PDB file of C-alpha atoms in Angstrom:
ATOM      1  CA  MET T   1     102.692  -3.647  -7.503  1.00 91.00           C
ATOM      2  CA  ASN T   2     105.352  -1.046  -8.236  1.00 97.00           C
ATOM      3  CA  ARG T   3     108.466  -1.499  -6.051  1.00 98.00           C
ATOM      4  CA  ILE T   4     108.090   2.084  -4.756  1.00 98.00           C
ATOM      5  CA  ASN T   5     104.619   1.326  -3.394  1.00 98.00           C
ATOM      6  CA  GLN T   6     105.851  -1.936  -1.879  1.00 98.00           C
ATOM      7  CA  LYS T   7     108.676  -0.122  -0.109  1.00 98.00           C
ATOM      8  CA  LEU T   8     106.361   2.617   1.167  1.00 98.00           C
ATOM      9  CA  GLN T   9     104.167  -0.034   2.805  1.00 97.00           C
ATOM     10  CA  GLU T  10     107.028  -1.309   4.950  1.00 98.00           C
ATOM     11  CA  ASP T  11     106.881  -0.410   8.627  1.00 97.00           C
ATOM     12  CA  LYS T  12     110.026   1.717   8.654  1.00 97.00           C
ATOM     13  CA  LYS T  13     111.336   5.159   7.767  1.00 98.00           C
ATOM     14  CA  ILE T  14     112.705   5.237   4.227  1.00 98.00           C
ATOM     15  CA  LEU T  15     116.227   6.429   3.478  1.00 98.00           C
ATOM     16  CA  SER T  16     116.742   7.324  -0.169  1.00 98.00           C
ATOM     17  CA  ILE T  17     120.058   8.375  -1.697  1.00 98.00           C
ATOM     18  CA  TYR T  18     120.576  10.585  -4.756  1.00 97.00           C
ATOM     19  CA  PHE T  19     123.718  10.647  -6.873  1.00 97.00           C
ATOM     20  CA  SER T  20     124.625  11.817 -10.372  1.00 97.00           C
ATOM     21  CA  ALA T  21     125.019   8.962 -12.854  1.00 98.00           C
ATOM     22  CA  GLY T  22     128.539   8.876 -14.266  1.00 97.00           C
ATOM     23  CA  TYR T  23     130.149  10.490 -11.191  1.00 97.00           C
ATOM     24  CA  PRO T  24     132.860  10.336  -9.967  1.00 97.00           C
ATOM     25  CA  ASN T  25     133.727   8.221 -13.030  1.00 97.00           C
ATOM     26  CA  LEU T  26     131.617   7.323 -16.041  1.00 98.00           C
ATOM     27  CA  ASN T  27     131.310   3.639 -15.190  1.00 98.00           C
ATOM     28  CA  ASP T  28     130.783   3.924 -11.409  1.00 98.00           C
ATOM     29  CA  THR T  29     126.974   4.008 -11.657  1.00 98.00           C
ATOM     30  CA  VAL T  30     126.177   0.308 -11.209  1.00 98.00           C
ATOM     31  CA  GLN T  31     128.724  -0.275  -8.443  1.00 98.00           C
ATOM     32  CA  ILE T  32     127.351   2.663  -6.428  1.00 98.00           C
ATOM     33  CA  ILE T  33     123.787   1.354  -6.764  1.00 98.00           C
ATOM     34  CA  GLN T  34     124.827  -2.168  -5.721  1.00 98.00           C
ATOM     35  CA  ASP T  35     126.851  -0.907  -2.747  1.00 98.00           C
ATOM     36  CA  LEU T  36     124.009   1.336  -1.547  1.00 98.00           C
ATOM     37  CA  GLU T  37     121.568  -1.582  -1.570  1.00 98.00           C
ATOM     38  CA  LYS T  38     124.099  -3.843   0.145  1.00 98.00           C
ATOM     39  CA  ASN T  39     124.377  -1.279   2.944  1.00 98.00           C
ATOM     40  CA  GLY T  40     120.650  -1.045   3.589  1.00 98.00           C
ATOM     41  CA  ILE T  41     119.488   1.939   1.527  1.00 98.00           C
ATOM     42  CA  ASP T  42     115.759   1.678   0.767  1.00 98.00           C
ATOM     43  CA  MET T  43     115.521   3.567  -2.527  1.00 98.00           C
ATOM     44  CA  ILE T  44     117.917   5.236  -4.969  1.00 98.00           C
ATOM     45  CA  GLU T  45     117.489   8.321  -7.131  1.00 98.00           C
ATOM     46  CA  ILE T  46     119.788   8.210 -10.126  1.00 98.00           C
ATOM     47  CA  GLY T  47     120.464  11.706 -11.415  1.00 97.00           C
ATOM     48  CA  LEU T  48     120.491  12.085 -15.197  1.00 97.00           C
ATOM     49  CA  PRO T  49     123.020  14.901 -15.699  1.00 93.00           C
ATOM     50  CA  PHE T  50     121.808  18.032 -17.449  1.00 84.00           C
ATOM     51  CA  SER T  51     123.658  21.201 -18.441  1.00 78.00           C
ATOM     52  CA  ASP T  52     121.174  23.603 -16.817  1.00 69.00           C
ATOM     53  CA  PRO T  53     120.044  22.076 -13.496  1.00 55.00           C
ATOM     54  CA  LEU T  54     117.811  24.779 -12.042  1.00 58.00           C
ATOM     55  CA  ALA T  55     116.983  23.232  -8.666  1.00 56.00           C
ATOM     56  CA  ASP T  56     120.397  21.813  -7.875  1.00 62.00           C
ATOM     57  CA  GLY T  57     122.879  23.349  -5.505  1.00 74.00           C
ATOM     58  CA  PRO T  58     126.599  23.731  -6.267  1.00 84.00           C
ATOM     59  CA  THR T  59     127.602  20.244  -5.097  1.00 86.00           C
ATOM     60  CA  ILE T  60     125.123  18.428  -7.326  1.00 87.00           C
ATOM     61  CA  GLN T  61     125.730  20.868 -10.188  1.00 86.00           C
ATOM     62  CA  ALA T  62     129.464  20.167 -10.017  1.00 89.00           C
ATOM     63  CA  SER T  63     128.899  16.397 -10.042  1.00 92.00           C
ATOM     64  CA  SER T  64     126.463  16.704 -12.945  1.00 91.00           C
ATOM     65  CA  THR T  65     128.925  18.831 -14.912  1.00 92.00           C
ATOM     66  CA  GLN T  66     131.724  16.331 -14.267  1.00 94.00           C
ATOM     67  CA  ALA T  67     129.469  13.444 -15.313  1.00 94.00           C
ATOM     68  CA  LEU T  68     128.750  15.222 -18.599  1.00 94.00           C
ATOM     69  CA  HIS T  69     132.482  15.791 -19.089  1.00 96.00           C
ATOM     70  CA  ASN T  70     132.970  12.084 -18.400  1.00 97.00           C
ATOM     71  CA  GLY T  71     130.646  11.395 -21.338  1.00 97.00           C
ATOM     72  CA  MET T  72     127.385  10.471 -19.593  1.00 97.00           C
ATOM     73  CA  THR T  73     124.305  10.562 -21.829  1.00 97.00           C
ATOM     74  CA  THR T  74     120.770   9.211 -21.573  1.00 97.00           C
ATOM     75  CA  GLN T  75     121.645   6.261 -23.809  1.00 98.00           C
ATOM     76  CA  ILE T  76     124.820   5.423 -21.891  1.00 98.00           C
ATOM     77  CA  LEU T  77     122.870   5.444 -18.626  1.00 98.00           C
ATOM     78  CA  PHE T  78     120.284   3.091 -20.086  1.00 98.00           C
ATOM     79  CA  ASP T  79     123.085   0.820 -21.388  1.00 98.00           C
ATOM     80  CA  GLN T  80     124.706   0.792 -17.939  1.00 98.00           C
ATOM     81  CA  LEU T  81     121.430  -0.133 -16.247  1.00 98.00           C
ATOM     82  CA  LYS T  82     120.192  -2.748 -18.704  1.00 98.00           C
ATOM     83  CA  ASP T  83     121.083  -5.670 -16.390  1.00 98.00           C
ATOM     84  CA  ILE T  84     120.605  -3.876 -13.058  1.00 98.00           C
ATOM     85  CA  ARG T  85     117.652  -6.033 -12.008  1.00 98.00           C
ATOM     86  CA  GLN T  86     119.890  -9.104 -12.009  1.00 98.00           C
ATOM     87  CA  SER T  87     121.600  -7.751  -8.890  1.00 98.00           C
ATOM     88  CA  VAL T  88     119.412  -5.012  -7.351  1.00 98.00           C
ATOM     89  CA  THR T  89     115.882  -5.328  -5.940  1.00 98.00           C
ATOM     90  CA  ILE T  90     115.159  -1.946  -4.263  1.00 98.00           C
ATOM     91  CA  PRO T  91     113.191   0.830  -6.015  1.00 98.00           C
ATOM     92  CA  LEU T  92     115.152   2.868  -8.560  1.00 98.00           C
ATOM     93  CA  VAL T  93     114.049   6.341  -9.635  1.00 98.00           C
ATOM     94  CA  ILE T  94     115.590   8.462 -12.384  1.00 98.00           C
ATOM     95  CA  MET T  95     115.666  12.148 -11.521  1.00 97.00           C
ATOM     96  CA  GLY T  96     116.285  14.527 -14.360  1.00 95.00           C
ATOM     97  CA  TYR T  97     115.043  17.472 -16.346  1.00 94.00           C
ATOM     98  CA  PHE T  98     112.453  17.189 -19.074  1.00 96.00           C
ATOM     99  CA  ASN T  99     114.537  18.359 -22.037  1.00 95.00           C
ATOM    100  CA  PRO T 100     116.672  15.166 -22.332  1.00 95.00           C
ATOM    101  CA  MET T 101     113.499  13.089 -22.067  1.00 97.00           C
ATOM    102  CA  LEU T 102     111.841  15.101 -24.838  1.00 97.00           C
ATOM    103  CA  GLN T 103     114.943  14.670 -27.000  1.00 96.00           C
ATOM    104  CA  TYR T 104     114.893  10.919 -26.407  1.00 98.00           C
ATOM    105  CA  GLY T 105     111.122  10.797 -26.969  1.00 98.00           C
ATOM    106  CA  VAL T 106     108.865  10.601 -23.935  1.00 98.00           C
ATOM    107  CA  GLU T 107     107.283   7.288 -24.911  1.00 98.00           C
ATOM    108  CA  ASN T 108     110.653   5.749 -25.819  1.00 98.00           C
ATOM    109  CA  PHE T 109     112.100   7.016 -22.542  1.00 98.00           C
ATOM    110  CA  CYS T 110     109.261   5.510 -20.501  1.00 98.00           C
ATOM    111  CA  LYS T 111     109.355   2.240 -22.458  1.00 98.00           C
ATOM    112  CA  THR T 112     113.096   1.866 -21.886  1.00 98.00           C
ATOM    113  CA  CYS T 113     112.717   2.655 -18.185  1.00 98.00           C
ATOM    114  CA  ALA T 114     110.083  -0.078 -17.893  1.00 98.00           C
ATOM    115  CA  GLU T 115     112.252  -2.595 -19.747  1.00 98.00           C
ATOM    116  CA  ILE T 116     115.238  -1.891 -17.483  1.00 98.00           C
ATOM    117  CA  GLY T 117     113.233  -1.981 -14.267  1.00 98.00           C
ATOM    118  CA  ILE T 118     113.106   1.702 -13.335  1.00 98.00           C
ATOM    119  CA  ASP T 119     110.167   2.309 -10.991  1.00 98.00           C
ATOM    120  CA  GLY T 120     109.619   6.048 -11.230  1.00 98.00           C
ATOM    121  CA  LEU T 121     110.753   9.445 -12.403  1.00 98.00           C
ATOM    122  CA  ILE T 122     111.263  12.833 -10.759  1.00 98.00           C
ATOM    123  CA  ILE T 123     111.174  15.670 -13.286  1.00 97.00           C
ATOM    124  CA  PRO T 124     111.371  19.016 -11.439  1.00 94.00           C
ATOM    125  CA  ASP T 125     110.557  21.157 -14.474  1.00 94.00           C
ATOM    126  CA  LEU T 126     107.508  19.213 -15.697  1.00 96.00           C
ATOM    127  CA  PRO T 127     104.416  21.033 -14.337  1.00 96.00           C
ATOM    128  CA  VAL T 128     101.848  18.750 -12.772  1.00 97.00           C
ATOM    129  CA  ASP T 129      98.977  20.038 -14.932  1.00 97.00           C
ATOM    130  CA  VAL T 130     100.970  19.465 -18.150  1.00 98.00           C
ATOM    131  CA  TYR T 131     101.824  15.972 -16.911  1.00 98.00           C
ATOM    132  CA  ALA T 132      98.194  15.207 -16.067  1.00 97.00           C
ATOM    133  CA  GLU T 133      96.919  16.398 -19.448  1.00 98.00           C
ATOM    134  CA  GLN T 134      99.637  15.161 -21.799  1.00 98.00           C
ATOM    135  CA  TYR T 135     101.831  12.466 -20.242  1.00 98.00           C
ATOM    136  CA  LYS T 136     100.142  10.626 -17.370  1.00 98.00           C
ATOM    137  CA  ALA T 137      98.587   8.051 -19.693  1.00 98.00           C
ATOM    138  CA  THR T 138     102.038   7.180 -21.070  1.00 98.00           C
ATOM    139  CA  PHE T 139     103.560   6.861 -17.607  1.00 98.00           C
ATOM    140  CA  ASP T 140     100.652   4.659 -16.524  1.00 98.00           C
ATOM    141  CA  LYS T 141     101.021   2.504 -19.643  1.00 98.00           C
ATOM    142  CA  TYR T 142     104.572   1.616 -18.618  1.00 98.00           C
ATOM    143  CA  GLY T 143     103.895   1.326 -14.882  1.00 98.00           C
ATOM    144  CA  LEU T 144     106.022   4.332 -13.948  1.00 98.00           C
ATOM    145  CA  ILE T 145     105.338   6.514 -10.936  1.00 98.00           C
ATOM    146  CA  ASN T 146     105.951  10.233 -11.457  1.00 98.00           C
ATOM    147  CA  VAL T 147     106.961  12.059  -8.287  1.00 98.00           C
ATOM    148  CA  PHE T 148     106.202  15.752  -7.816  1.00 98.00           C
ATOM    149  CA  LEU T 149     107.940  18.296  -5.611  1.00 97.00           C
ATOM    150  CA  ILE T 150     106.240  20.659  -3.193  1.00 97.00           C
ATOM    151  CA  THR T 151     107.832  23.522  -1.235  1.00 94.00           C
ATOM    152  CA  PRO T 152     106.759  25.606   1.779  1.00 94.00           C
ATOM    153  CA  GLN T 153     105.350  28.101  -0.754  1.00 94.00           C
ATOM    154  CA  THR T 154     103.132  25.576  -2.564  1.00 96.00           C
ATOM    155  CA  SER T 155      99.462  26.349  -1.891  1.00 97.00           C
ATOM    156  CA  ASP T 156      97.212  23.802  -0.222  1.00 97.00           C
ATOM    157  CA  GLU T 157      95.090  23.732  -3.378  1.00 98.00           C
ATOM    158  CA  ARG T 158      98.114  22.874  -5.524  1.00 98.00           C
ATOM    159  CA  ILE T 159      99.287  20.259  -3.032  1.00 98.00           C
ATOM    160  CA  ARG T 160      95.898  18.569  -3.094  1.00 98.00           C
ATOM    161  CA  PHE T 161      95.939  18.560  -6.910  1.00 98.00           C
ATOM    162  CA  ILE T 162      99.420  17.013  -6.904  1.00 98.00           C
ATOM    163  CA  ASP T 163      98.185  14.435  -4.393  1.00 98.00           C
ATOM    164  CA  SER T 164      95.223  13.594  -6.629  1.00 98.00           C
ATOM    165  CA  VAL T 165      97.351  12.803  -9.700  1.00 97.00           C
ATOM    166  CA  SER T 166     100.175  11.063  -7.786  1.00 98.00           C
ATOM    167  CA  ASP T 167     100.352   7.381  -6.986  1.00 96.00           C
ATOM    168  CA  GLY T 168     103.622   6.982  -5.116  1.00 98.00           C
ATOM    169  CA  PHE T 169     105.008   9.604  -2.792  1.00 98.00           C
ATOM    170  CA  ILE T 170     105.270  13.386  -2.703  1.00 98.00           C
ATOM    171  CA  TYR T 171     108.762  14.897  -2.582  1.00 98.00           C
ATOM    172  CA  MET T 172     108.700  17.621   0.063  1.00 97.00           C
ATOM    173  CA  VAL T 173     111.427  20.200  -0.493  1.00 94.00           C
ATOM    174  CA  SER T 174     112.379  21.320   3.009  1.00 90.00           C
ATOM    175  CA  SER T 175     112.865  24.936   1.938  1.00 80.00           C
ATOM    176  CA  ALA T 176     112.626  27.142  -1.128  1.00 49.00           C
ATOM    177  CA  SER T 177     116.403  27.181  -1.567  1.00 51.00           C
ATOM    178  CA  VAL T 178     118.528  24.950  -3.778  1.00 47.00           C
ATOM    179  CA  THR T 179     119.882  21.585  -2.644  1.00 52.00           C
ATOM    180  CA  GLY T 180     122.744  21.319  -0.202  1.00 50.00           C
ATOM    181  CA  SER T 181     122.329  24.788   1.285  1.00 48.00           C
ATOM    182  CA  GLN T 182     121.104  24.034   4.793  1.00 55.00           C
ATOM    183  CA  SER T 183     122.423  22.648   8.044  1.00 59.00           C
ATOM    184  CA  GLY T 184     119.674  21.456  10.343  1.00 69.00           C
ATOM    185  CA  PHE T 185     116.028  22.425  10.494  1.00 81.00           C
ATOM    186  CA  GLY T 186     114.496  25.268  12.458  1.00 82.00           C
ATOM    187  CA  ASN T 187     110.986  26.002  13.646  1.00 86.00           C
ATOM    188  CA  THR T 188     109.921  27.232  10.193  1.00 88.00           C
ATOM    189  CA  GLN T 189     110.705  23.897   8.559  1.00 88.00           C
ATOM    190  CA  GLU T 190     109.201  21.855  11.391  1.00 86.00           C
ATOM    191  CA  THR T 191     105.994  23.892  11.200  1.00 91.00           C
ATOM    192  CA  TYR T 192     105.870  23.196   7.458  1.00 93.00           C
ATOM    193  CA  PHE T 193     106.507  19.470   7.963  1.00 92.00           C
ATOM    194  CA  LYS T 194     103.685  19.317  10.521  1.00 92.00           C
ATOM    195  CA  ARG T 195     101.310  21.348   8.316  1.00 95.00           C
ATOM    196  CA  ILE T 196     101.710  18.895   5.450  1.00 96.00           C
ATOM    197  CA  ALA T 197     101.395  15.885   7.765  1.00 94.00           C
ATOM    198  CA  ASP T 198      98.129  17.314   9.105  1.00 95.00           C
ATOM    199  CA  MET T 199      96.680  17.532   5.575  1.00 97.00           C
ATOM    200  CA  ASN T 200      96.285  13.720   5.622  1.00 97.00           C
ATOM    201  CA  LEU T 201      97.253  13.316   1.972  1.00 98.00           C
ATOM    202  CA  LYS T 202      96.723   9.943   0.312  1.00 98.00           C
ATOM    203  CA  ASN T 203     100.365   9.778  -0.781  1.00 98.00           C
ATOM    204  CA  PRO T 204     103.116   9.557   1.853  1.00 98.00           C
ATOM    205  CA  GLN T 205     105.735  12.314   1.912  1.00 98.00           C
ATOM    206  CA  VAL T 206     109.504  12.008   1.624  1.00 98.00           C
ATOM    207  CA  ILE T 207     111.587  15.057   2.541  1.00 96.00           C
ATOM    208  CA  GLY T 208     114.635  16.237   0.623  1.00 94.00           C
ATOM    209  CA  PHE T 209     117.069  19.184   0.664  1.00 90.00           C
ATOM    210  CA  GLY T 210     119.091  19.772   3.833  1.00 88.00           C
ATOM    211  CA  ILE T 211     119.327  16.201   5.144  1.00 92.00           C
ATOM    212  CA  ASN T 212     122.974  15.363   5.714  1.00 92.00           C
ATOM    213  CA  ASN T 213     123.377  13.429   8.983  1.00 93.00           C
ATOM    214  CA  ALA T 214     121.554  11.295  11.555  1.00 95.00           C
ATOM    215  CA  GLU T 215     120.071  14.323  13.304  1.00 92.00           C
ATOM    216  CA  THR T 216     118.495  15.876  10.201  1.00 92.00           C
ATOM    217  CA  PHE T 217     117.275  12.440   9.040  1.00 95.00           C
ATOM    218  CA  LYS T 218     115.541  11.959  12.399  1.00 93.00           C
ATOM    219  CA  GLN T 219     114.064  15.483  12.307  1.00 91.00           C
ATOM    220  CA  ALA T 220     112.709  15.021   8.778  1.00 92.00           C
ATOM    221  CA  THR T 221     111.210  11.593   9.376  1.00 95.00           C
ATOM    222  CA  GLN T 222     109.415  12.652  12.542  1.00 94.00           C
ATOM    223  CA  PHE T 223     106.636  13.983  10.306  1.00 93.00           C
ATOM    224  CA  ALA T 224     107.266  12.135   7.027  1.00 97.00           C
ATOM    225  CA  LYS T 225     107.671   8.602   5.715  1.00 98.00           C
ATOM    226  CA  GLY T 226     111.258   9.110   4.674  1.00 98.00           C
ATOM    227  CA  ALA T 227     114.074  11.394   3.650  1.00 97.00           C
ATOM    228  CA  ILE T 228     116.399  11.853   0.695  1.00 97.00           C
ATOM    229  CA  ILE T 229     120.115  12.634   0.913  1.00 96.00           C
ATOM    230  CA  GLY T 230     121.917  13.994  -2.143  1.00 94.00           C
ATOM    231  CA  SER T 231     124.592  16.655  -1.667  1.00 93.00           C
ATOM    232  CA  ALA T 232     126.092  15.041   1.445  1.00 94.00           C
ATOM    233  CA  PHE T 233     126.483  11.717  -0.363  1.00 96.00           C
ATOM    234  CA  ILE T 234     128.044  13.358  -3.402  1.00 95.00           C
ATOM    235  CA  THR T 235     130.476  15.173  -1.093  1.00 95.00           C
ATOM    236  CA  HIS T 236     131.350  11.741   0.313  1.00 95.00           C
ATOM    237  CA  LEU T 237     131.919  10.366  -3.219  1.00 97.00           C
ATOM    238  CA  THR T 238     134.127  13.355  -4.037  1.00 95.00           C
ATOM    239  CA  ALA T 239     136.293  12.665  -0.994  1.00 95.00           C
ATOM    240  CA  ASN T 240     136.320   8.855  -1.073  1.00 95.00           C
ATOM    241  CA  GLY T 241     135.419   7.739  -4.574  1.00 95.00           C
ATOM    242  CA  THR T 242     133.188   4.665  -4.466  1.00 94.00           C
ATOM    243  CA  GLY T 243     134.849   3.424  -1.279  1.00 89.00           C
ATOM    244  CA  LYS T 244     133.453   3.664   2.263  1.00 95.00           C
ATOM    245  CA  ILE T 245     129.798   3.818   1.203  1.00 97.00           C
ATOM    246  CA  GLY T 246     128.944   1.597   4.161  1.00 97.00           C
ATOM    247  CA  GLU T 247     130.512   4.105   6.563  1.00 96.00           C
ATOM    248  CA  PHE T 248     128.420   6.910   5.096  1.00 97.00           C
ATOM    249  CA  VAL T 249     125.168   4.946   5.506  1.00 97.00           C
ATOM    250  CA  LYS T 250     125.977   3.864   9.072  1.00 96.00           C
ATOM    251  CA  ALA T 251     126.501   7.489  10.059  1.00 96.00           C
ATOM    252  CA  ILE T 252     122.924   8.327   9.022  1.00 95.00           C
ATOM    253  CA  ARG T 253     121.029   5.619  10.904  1.00 83.00           C
TER     254      ARG T 253
END
């Protein structure tokens, strides 16, 4: 069974952390992953930096830009991660845009992910219908879960279609805005969280965008299986480098 599915079956709320590979420094990637697992993080999203990150807020954009300046590429990330399963057991997901994957070759990309021990991908600009028609068979061949995003504006029909072609979790964007642009959740978000929970989808939901402390983590996971923190963790890395990761995690739960 895929490590993502195993983790989702555990009787706990999932805390996932996102960071940009190659930030703050090119060779920090593996240490950050190891330290996050050591401090109890359940799943990690490794951002593959891209020059035109449409869904990312300024904090993640800045870290992605710096990672590119540091020299991060798809091949360097794969080289960094080639021995990661000797020291890390939690699910690892690569989050990135489709263009670098196309340049690398979709099948080659998926094959390399499988060889390294990557469990899934999040590709915000790959439409679910294109995935279902053209790429799902390749992902399935290499045992990779593809995770799709939904927003408060996504129709119930679209959500049910996404649910039907998914086999891991659904990434619920807490609002239609970019990452890192919220502080706390209001009635609008809570109504949305409850609406999705009441749809009784086959895939559990994990909420991202706007989770930055213990309070927002608790709010998000009241209606969902887990939550994802990105911008707040990158802000922590900017201030502290790769130190004090344990302090950051303890402040969330």
